[in-house]
């Protein structure tokens, strides 16, 4: 209900990959779908643990509507890396899951440096997602800078949603979409894998300002979370889709000592739900993947 802590953002435990479910007013949407088990046969080094089954099971258990099926008002693929969009084809093609709309930028290899093009499976996971959307006749939107969606009580704005020509060739992370969620004075920023190499962190931080909760960019690895980003956003909570032992020391320093944020790690907590109230009121539920969750009402 409006003004009460009833709307949720689910941060699933999918190792060091991203899968986030938005829930408000009986409506659901998904930002990224975690790592998958598929890999090109010529790239056996990409035989990684996939989480597509865990993602589907979580949706079926927690996100069914009155008709017994799961309906996602929209999905967002932040960028063409398998640890973010790898599981989408499984989700989209599942007979008990319906996706109404998809936000996914075009993938352009010309802007990606050669090592990543040769060693990673960006093109493959992107095409798998696009083909699944076509098979299920799901509308795909590929240019959506500053586009907005309403999901129940949530106002959602997409940032960095247009393809850009870059002078230098960076990895695909620089193209990551950022999802800004607002509800009655409470502000949440889901940073995908955005990093500071192209100046987008500075640009977006200036645009957004102080927030209440940050999904930390790039799993807390090096290259994300500049001093300016941490200081300007100054989140009360910072959710890292990773374990505490993997976060880079400089990122942890910036979040804890510069932003004074309370850090939460999806892998260590076995998934987290942020219950979103009004005027910055947020409570945290831990252990959501094993059915033995506990909710904390403390403020940071």
mmCIF file of C-alpha atoms in Angstrom:
data_model
loop_
_atom_site.group_PDB
_atom_site.id
_atom_site.type_symbol
_atom_site.label_atom_id
_atom_site.label_comp_id
_atom_site.label_asym_id
_atom_site.label_seq_id
_atom_site.Cartn_x
_atom_site.Cartn_y
_atom_site.Cartn_z
ATOM 1 C CA UNK A 1 0.000 0.000 0.000
ATOM 2 C CA UNK A 2 1.124 3.540 -0.711
ATOM 3 C CA UNK A 3 3.212 5.018 2.084
ATOM 4 C CA UNK A 4 3.842 1.677 3.801
ATOM 5 C CA UNK A 5 6.754 -0.717 3.562
ATOM 6 C CA UNK A 6 5.059 -3.127 1.148
ATOM 7 C CA UNK A 7 6.932 -2.769 -2.136
ATOM 8 C CA UNK A 8 10.059 -4.807 -2.684
ATOM 9 C CA UNK A 9 13.288 -5.129 -4.611
ATOM 10 C CA UNK A 10 14.601 -8.708 -4.629
ATOM 11 C CA UNK A 11 18.373 -9.148 -5.034
ATOM 12 C CA UNK A 12 18.801 -12.854 -5.731
ATOM 13 C CA UNK A 13 21.849 -14.837 -4.704
ATOM 14 C CA UNK A 14 23.293 -15.828 -8.059
ATOM 15 C CA UNK A 15 26.954 -15.854 -7.081
ATOM 16 C CA UNK A 16 28.817 -12.940 -8.609
ATOM 17 C CA UNK A 17 26.148 -12.258 -11.241
ATOM 18 C CA UNK A 18 23.032 -10.045 -11.269
ATOM 19 C CA UNK A 19 19.356 -10.886 -11.057
ATOM 20 C CA UNK A 20 17.028 -8.282 -9.542
ATOM 21 C CA UNK A 21 13.239 -8.449 -9.337
ATOM 22 C CA UNK A 22 11.109 -5.338 -8.839
ATOM 23 C CA UNK A 23 7.747 -5.874 -7.112
ATOM 24 C CA UNK A 24 5.118 -3.215 -6.475
ATOM 25 C CA UNK A 25 1.329 -3.214 -6.293
ATOM 26 C CA UNK A 26 1.104 -6.787 -7.545
ATOM 27 C CA UNK A 27 3.288 -6.024 -10.585
ATOM 28 C CA UNK A 28 6.704 -7.508 -11.324
ATOM 29 C CA UNK A 29 9.671 -6.659 -13.521
ATOM 30 C CA UNK A 30 13.211 -8.003 -13.785
ATOM 31 C CA UNK A 31 16.601 -6.350 -14.228
ATOM 32 C CA UNK A 32 19.075 -8.938 -15.556
ATOM 33 C CA UNK A 33 18.758 -12.713 -15.245
ATOM 34 C CA UNK A 34 22.117 -13.995 -13.937
ATOM 35 C CA UNK A 35 24.780 -16.270 -15.414
ATOM 36 C CA UNK A 36 23.730 -19.197 -17.591
ATOM 37 C CA UNK A 37 25.119 -22.687 -18.150
ATOM 38 C CA UNK A 38 25.509 -22.346 -21.913
ATOM 39 C CA UNK A 39 28.855 -21.652 -23.523
ATOM 40 C CA UNK A 40 30.166 -21.794 -27.092
ATOM 41 C CA UNK A 41 31.966 -25.112 -27.718
ATOM 42 C CA UNK A 42 35.019 -23.248 -28.981
ATOM 43 C CA UNK A 43 35.228 -21.375 -25.640
ATOM 44 C CA UNK A 44 35.381 -24.116 -22.983
ATOM 45 C CA UNK A 45 36.870 -21.652 -20.477
ATOM 46 C CA UNK A 46 33.349 -20.174 -20.231
ATOM 47 C CA UNK A 47 31.940 -23.353 -18.716
ATOM 48 C CA UNK A 48 30.663 -21.435 -15.683
ATOM 49 C CA UNK A 49 28.052 -22.257 -13.077
ATOM 50 C CA UNK A 50 24.677 -21.116 -14.340
ATOM 51 C CA UNK A 51 21.767 -19.940 -12.213
ATOM 52 C CA UNK A 52 18.914 -19.995 -14.718
ATOM 53 C CA UNK A 53 17.077 -22.773 -12.873
ATOM 54 C CA UNK A 54 17.357 -20.947 -9.543
ATOM 55 C CA UNK A 55 16.002 -17.778 -11.175
ATOM 56 C CA UNK A 56 13.028 -19.562 -12.741
ATOM 57 C CA UNK A 57 12.242 -21.428 -9.528
ATOM 58 C CA UNK A 58 12.336 -18.203 -7.536
ATOM 59 C CA UNK A 59 9.950 -16.524 -9.983
ATOM 60 C CA UNK A 60 7.524 -19.438 -9.909
ATOM 61 C CA UNK A 61 7.579 -19.585 -6.116
ATOM 62 C CA UNK A 62 7.376 -15.876 -5.327
ATOM 63 C CA UNK A 63 5.949 -13.968 -8.288
ATOM 64 C CA UNK A 64 2.813 -15.778 -9.474
ATOM 65 C CA UNK A 65 -0.326 -13.777 -10.161
ATOM 66 C CA UNK A 66 -3.927 -14.773 -9.497
ATOM 67 C CA UNK A 67 -3.920 -16.778 -12.725
ATOM 68 C CA UNK A 68 -1.113 -18.928 -11.339
ATOM 69 C CA UNK A 69 1.407 -17.687 -13.893
ATOM 70 C CA UNK A 70 4.264 -15.221 -13.657
ATOM 71 C CA UNK A 71 3.824 -11.991 -15.611
ATOM 72 C CA UNK A 72 6.745 -9.611 -15.933
ATOM 73 C CA UNK A 73 5.607 -6.162 -17.068
ATOM 74 C CA UNK A 74 9.080 -5.639 -18.489
ATOM 75 C CA UNK A 75 12.619 -6.953 -18.344
ATOM 76 C CA UNK A 76 15.857 -4.994 -18.623
ATOM 77 C CA UNK A 77 19.098 -6.394 -19.971
ATOM 78 C CA UNK A 78 21.709 -3.970 -18.685
ATOM 79 C CA UNK A 79 24.447 -5.060 -21.099
ATOM 80 C CA UNK A 80 25.601 -8.015 -23.184
ATOM 81 C CA UNK A 81 27.541 -10.033 -20.622
ATOM 82 C CA UNK A 82 26.522 -13.566 -19.702
ATOM 83 C CA UNK A 83 26.557 -12.852 -15.958
ATOM 84 C CA UNK A 84 23.735 -10.371 -16.575
ATOM 85 C CA UNK A 85 21.629 -11.574 -19.512
ATOM 86 C CA UNK A 86 22.693 -15.216 -19.799
ATOM 87 C CA UNK A 87 19.547 -16.558 -18.123
ATOM 88 C CA UNK A 88 17.040 -14.458 -20.026
ATOM 89 C CA UNK A 89 16.364 -16.954 -22.803
ATOM 90 C CA UNK A 90 15.374 -19.575 -20.211
ATOM 91 C CA UNK A 91 13.079 -17.096 -18.441
ATOM 92 C CA UNK A 92 11.492 -15.777 -21.636
ATOM 93 C CA UNK A 93 10.792 -19.218 -23.102
ATOM 94 C CA UNK A 94 9.389 -20.774 -19.923
ATOM 95 C CA UNK A 95 5.707 -21.723 -20.486
ATOM 96 C CA UNK A 96 4.582 -20.382 -17.106
ATOM 97 C CA UNK A 97 6.309 -17.015 -17.482
ATOM 98 C CA UNK A 98 5.038 -14.163 -19.646
ATOM 99 C CA UNK A 99 7.145 -11.123 -20.539
ATOM 100 C CA UNK A 100 5.272 -8.093 -21.879
ATOM 101 C CA UNK A 101 8.174 -5.896 -22.944
ATOM 102 C CA UNK A 102 11.985 -5.949 -23.058
ATOM 103 C CA UNK A 103 14.523 -3.136 -22.794
ATOM 104 C CA UNK A 104 17.760 -4.254 -24.452
ATOM 105 C CA UNK A 105 20.221 -2.046 -26.303
ATOM 106 C CA UNK A 106 21.796 -3.140 -29.555
ATOM 107 C CA UNK A 107 25.128 -4.870 -29.076
ATOM 108 C CA UNK A 108 27.865 -3.347 -31.242
ATOM 109 C CA UNK A 109 31.162 -5.230 -31.280
ATOM 110 C CA UNK A 110 32.928 -2.354 -33.028
ATOM 111 C CA UNK A 111 33.148 -0.502 -29.718
ATOM 112 C CA UNK A 112 34.523 -3.438 -27.703
ATOM 113 C CA UNK A 113 38.236 -4.169 -27.363
ATOM 114 C CA UNK A 114 39.556 -7.261 -29.082
ATOM 115 C CA UNK A 115 40.312 -9.437 -26.035
ATOM 116 C CA UNK A 116 36.696 -9.342 -24.916
ATOM 117 C CA UNK A 117 35.403 -10.025 -28.427
ATOM 118 C CA UNK A 118 37.618 -13.089 -28.781
ATOM 119 C CA UNK A 119 37.457 -14.568 -25.281
ATOM 120 C CA UNK A 120 33.912 -13.827 -24.087
ATOM 121 C CA UNK A 121 30.479 -14.783 -25.407
ATOM 122 C CA UNK A 122 28.826 -11.355 -25.585
ATOM 123 C CA UNK A 123 27.467 -11.876 -29.077
ATOM 124 C CA UNK A 124 26.142 -15.358 -28.309
ATOM 125 C CA UNK A 125 24.176 -14.442 -25.160
ATOM 126 C CA UNK A 126 22.840 -11.301 -26.819
ATOM 127 C CA UNK A 127 21.567 -13.275 -29.810
ATOM 128 C CA UNK A 128 20.070 -15.964 -27.572
ATOM 129 C CA UNK A 129 18.084 -13.293 -25.747
ATOM 130 C CA UNK A 130 16.954 -11.562 -28.934
ATOM 131 C CA UNK A 131 15.919 -14.864 -30.539
ATOM 132 C CA UNK A 132 13.919 -15.850 -27.445
ATOM 133 C CA UNK A 133 12.111 -12.488 -27.529
ATOM 134 C CA UNK A 134 11.276 -13.016 -31.202
ATOM 135 C CA UNK A 135 10.029 -16.550 -30.559
ATOM 136 C CA UNK A 136 7.630 -15.322 -27.880
ATOM 137 C CA UNK A 137 6.681 -12.154 -29.831
ATOM 138 C CA UNK A 138 7.884 -9.857 -27.047
ATOM 139 C CA UNK A 139 8.276 -6.180 -27.917
ATOM 140 C CA UNK A 140 11.924 -5.097 -27.718
ATOM 141 C CA UNK A 141 12.971 -1.488 -27.145
ATOM 142 C CA UNK A 142 16.610 -0.812 -28.043
ATOM 143 C CA UNK A 143 16.882 2.980 -27.526
ATOM 144 C CA UNK A 144 15.487 4.171 -24.214
ATOM 145 C CA UNK A 145 17.654 6.898 -22.689
ATOM 146 C CA UNK A 146 15.648 8.660 -19.946
ATOM 147 C CA UNK A 147 12.611 6.498 -20.737
ATOM 148 C CA UNK A 148 10.240 5.962 -17.829
ATOM 149 C CA UNK A 149 8.022 3.132 -16.615
ATOM 150 C CA UNK A 150 5.448 2.943 -13.835
ATOM 151 C CA UNK A 151 5.337 -0.320 -11.902
ATOM 152 C CA UNK A 152 2.753 -0.168 -9.143
ATOM 153 C CA UNK A 153 4.030 2.521 -6.760
ATOM 154 C CA UNK A 154 7.450 2.663 -8.424
ATOM 155 C CA UNK A 155 8.528 5.319 -10.897
ATOM 156 C CA UNK A 156 11.393 3.883 -12.934
ATOM 157 C CA UNK A 157 13.792 5.856 -15.118
ATOM 158 C CA UNK A 158 16.393 4.251 -17.383
ATOM 159 C CA UNK A 159 19.753 6.007 -17.684
ATOM 160 C CA UNK A 160 22.516 5.290 -20.199
ATOM 161 C CA UNK A 161 19.878 3.617 -22.371
ATOM 162 C CA UNK A 162 21.206 4.714 -25.772
ATOM 163 C CA UNK A 163 24.158 3.370 -27.710
ATOM 164 C CA UNK A 164 27.117 5.749 -27.874
ATOM 165 C CA UNK A 165 30.110 6.067 -30.129
ATOM 166 C CA UNK A 166 33.248 5.947 -27.993
ATOM 167 C CA UNK A 167 36.638 7.338 -28.958
ATOM 168 C CA UNK A 168 38.395 4.587 -26.968
ATOM 169 C CA UNK A 169 37.377 0.932 -27.075
ATOM 170 C CA UNK A 170 36.417 -0.293 -23.627
ATOM 171 C CA UNK A 171 34.651 -3.443 -22.504
ATOM 172 C CA UNK A 172 30.884 -3.872 -22.684
ATOM 173 C CA UNK A 173 30.500 -2.762 -19.044
ATOM 174 C CA UNK A 174 30.732 0.860 -20.098
ATOM 175 C CA UNK A 175 27.434 0.440 -21.960
ATOM 176 C CA UNK A 176 25.576 -0.801 -18.880
ATOM 177 C CA UNK A 177 22.079 0.554 -18.328
ATOM 178 C CA UNK A 178 21.371 2.138 -14.937
ATOM 179 C CA UNK A 179 17.866 1.746 -13.470
ATOM 180 C CA UNK A 180 16.601 4.494 -11.144
ATOM 181 C CA UNK A 181 13.669 3.501 -8.913
ATOM 182 C CA UNK A 182 11.686 6.087 -6.917
ATOM 183 C CA UNK A 183 8.790 5.793 -4.493
ATOM 184 C CA UNK A 184 7.444 8.710 -2.439
ATOM 185 C CA UNK A 185 10.825 10.194 -1.604
ATOM 186 C CA UNK A 186 12.737 6.903 -1.463
ATOM 187 C CA UNK A 187 15.411 6.589 -4.163
ATOM 188 C CA UNK A 188 17.189 3.435 -5.341
ATOM 189 C CA UNK A 189 19.840 3.214 -8.056
ATOM 190 C CA UNK A 190 20.670 -0.106 -9.733
ATOM 191 C CA UNK A 191 24.038 0.488 -11.387
ATOM 192 C CA UNK A 192 24.414 -2.707 -13.419
ATOM 193 C CA UNK A 193 28.115 -2.955 -14.303
ATOM 194 C CA UNK A 194 28.656 0.762 -14.925
ATOM 195 C CA UNK A 195 32.238 1.905 -14.417
ATOM 196 C CA UNK A 196 34.040 5.236 -14.473
ATOM 197 C CA UNK A 197 36.164 4.759 -17.596
ATOM 198 C CA UNK A 198 34.012 6.864 -19.912
ATOM 199 C CA UNK A 199 32.801 9.483 -17.452
ATOM 200 C CA UNK A 200 29.282 8.060 -17.143
ATOM 201 C CA UNK A 201 29.477 7.619 -13.365
ATOM 202 C CA UNK A 202 30.178 11.333 -12.945
ATOM 203 C CA UNK A 203 27.444 12.334 -15.384
ATOM 204 C CA UNK A 204 24.801 10.111 -13.794
ATOM 205 C CA UNK A 205 25.807 10.980 -10.219
ATOM 206 C CA UNK A 206 25.330 14.684 -10.992
ATOM 207 C CA UNK A 207 21.929 13.932 -12.495
ATOM 208 C CA UNK A 208 20.673 11.730 -9.651
ATOM 209 C CA UNK A 209 22.251 13.087 -6.453
ATOM 210 C CA UNK A 210 21.683 11.587 -2.988
ATOM 211 C CA UNK A 211 20.026 8.155 -2.894
ATOM 212 C CA UNK A 212 18.916 5.720 -0.214
ATOM 213 C CA UNK A 213 20.094 2.415 -1.696
ATOM 214 C CA UNK A 214 22.694 1.587 -4.337
ATOM 215 C CA UNK A 215 23.162 -1.689 -6.183
ATOM 216 C CA UNK A 216 26.918 -1.381 -6.484
ATOM 217 C CA UNK A 217 28.336 -1.367 -10.010
ATOM 218 C CA UNK A 218 30.287 -4.337 -11.378
ATOM 219 C CA UNK A 219 29.982 -6.523 -8.257
ATOM 220 C CA UNK A 220 32.365 -4.270 -6.337
ATOM 221 C CA UNK A 221 35.313 -4.904 -8.664
ATOM 222 C CA UNK A 222 38.054 -2.499 -9.690
ATOM 223 C CA UNK A 223 37.019 0.236 -12.129
ATOM 224 C CA UNK A 224 33.632 0.911 -10.575
ATOM 225 C CA UNK A 225 32.636 3.309 -7.780
ATOM 226 C CA UNK A 226 34.740 6.436 -8.120
ATOM 227 C CA UNK A 227 35.176 8.813 -5.170
ATOM 228 C CA UNK A 228 32.841 11.299 -6.866
ATOM 229 C CA UNK A 229 30.193 8.596 -7.392
ATOM 230 C CA UNK A 230 30.307 7.424 -3.772
ATOM 231 C CA UNK A 231 30.368 10.952 -2.327
ATOM 232 C CA UNK A 232 27.573 12.322 -4.526
ATOM 233 C CA UNK A 233 25.183 9.356 -4.243
ATOM 234 C CA UNK A 234 25.999 8.786 -0.543
ATOM 235 C CA UNK A 235 23.668 5.767 -0.189
ATOM 236 C CA UNK A 236 22.510 4.535 3.201
ATOM 237 C CA UNK A 237 22.613 0.939 1.930
ATOM 238 C CA UNK A 238 24.937 -0.530 -0.703
ATOM 239 C CA UNK A 239 24.031 -3.979 -2.059
ATOM 240 C CA UNK A 240 26.894 -5.899 -3.648
ATOM 241 C CA UNK A 241 25.970 -8.843 -5.891
ATOM 242 C CA UNK A 242 28.967 -10.803 -4.709
ATOM 243 C CA UNK A 243 30.605 -12.008 -1.491
ATOM 244 C CA UNK A 244 32.450 -9.813 1.004
ATOM 245 C CA UNK A 245 35.765 -11.495 0.268
ATOM 246 C CA UNK A 246 35.619 -10.581 -3.435
ATOM 247 C CA UNK A 247 34.928 -6.841 -3.175
ATOM 248 C CA UNK A 248 37.966 -4.728 -4.041
ATOM 249 C CA UNK A 249 39.473 -2.880 -1.052
ATOM 250 C CA UNK A 250 39.274 0.533 -2.745
ATOM 251 C CA UNK A 251 35.578 0.069 -3.525
ATOM 252 C CA UNK A 252 34.848 -0.997 0.032
ATOM 253 C CA UNK A 253 36.773 1.989 1.378
ATOM 254 C CA UNK A 254 34.817 4.427 -0.770
ATOM 255 C CA UNK A 255 31.448 2.948 0.177
ATOM 256 C CA UNK A 256 32.136 2.599 3.911
ATOM 257 C CA UNK A 257 34.413 5.558 4.640
ATOM 258 C CA UNK A 258 33.363 8.100 2.004
ATOM 259 C CA UNK A 259 29.658 7.294 1.526
ATOM 260 C CA UNK A 260 29.198 5.821 5.039
ATOM 261 C CA UNK A 261 26.968 3.124 3.555
ATOM 262 C CA UNK A 262 25.923 -0.126 5.209
ATOM 263 C CA UNK A 263 27.224 -2.913 2.940
ATOM 264 C CA UNK A 264 25.129 -5.984 2.152
ATOM 265 C CA UNK A 265 26.394 -8.950 0.120
ATOM 266 C CA UNK A 266 23.903 -11.141 -1.731
ATOM 267 C CA UNK A 267 26.116 -14.234 -1.675
ATOM 268 C CA UNK A 268 26.884 -14.027 2.044
ATOM 269 C CA UNK A 269 23.267 -13.248 2.952
ATOM 270 C CA UNK A 270 21.831 -15.834 0.499
ATOM 271 C CA UNK A 271 19.797 -13.162 -1.234
ATOM 272 C CA UNK A 272 18.264 -9.933 0.017
ATOM 273 C CA UNK A 273 14.903 -8.185 -0.242
ATOM 274 C CA UNK A 274 14.809 -4.425 0.290
ATOM 275 C CA UNK A 275 11.314 -3.458 1.473
ATOM 276 C CA UNK A 276 10.754 0.029 0.103
ATOM 277 C CA UNK A 277 8.726 2.504 2.123
ATOM 278 C CA UNK A 278 8.352 6.263 1.757
ATOM 279 C CA UNK A 279 10.762 9.074 2.691
ATOM 280 C CA UNK A 280 13.814 6.827 2.691
ATOM 281 C CA UNK A 281 12.380 4.106 4.914
ATOM 282 C CA UNK A 282 13.885 0.765 3.925
ATOM 283 C CA UNK A 283 14.056 -2.536 5.779
ATOM 284 C CA UNK A 284 16.188 -5.504 4.793
ATOM 285 C CA UNK A 285 15.170 -9.162 4.601
ATOM 286 C CA UNK A 286 17.950 -11.731 4.416
ATOM 287 C CA UNK A 287 18.187 -15.385 3.413
ATOM 288 C CA UNK A 288 15.456 -15.237 0.779
ATOM 289 C CA UNK A 289 16.707 -18.146 -1.322
ATOM 290 C CA UNK A 290 16.394 -20.876 1.310
ATOM 291 C CA UNK A 291 12.936 -20.037 2.684
ATOM 292 C CA UNK A 292 14.302 -19.095 6.114
ATOM 293 C CA UNK A 293 14.394 -15.357 5.650
ATOM 294 C CA UNK A 294 14.555 -12.796 8.427
ATOM 295 C CA UNK A 295 13.659 -9.116 8.232
ATOM 296 C CA UNK A 296 15.545 -6.339 9.967
ATOM 297 C CA UNK A 297 13.893 -3.003 10.704
ATOM 298 C CA UNK A 298 17.080 -1.153 11.614
ATOM 299 C CA UNK A 299 18.074 2.025 9.827
ATOM 300 C CA UNK A 300 21.681 2.345 8.627
#
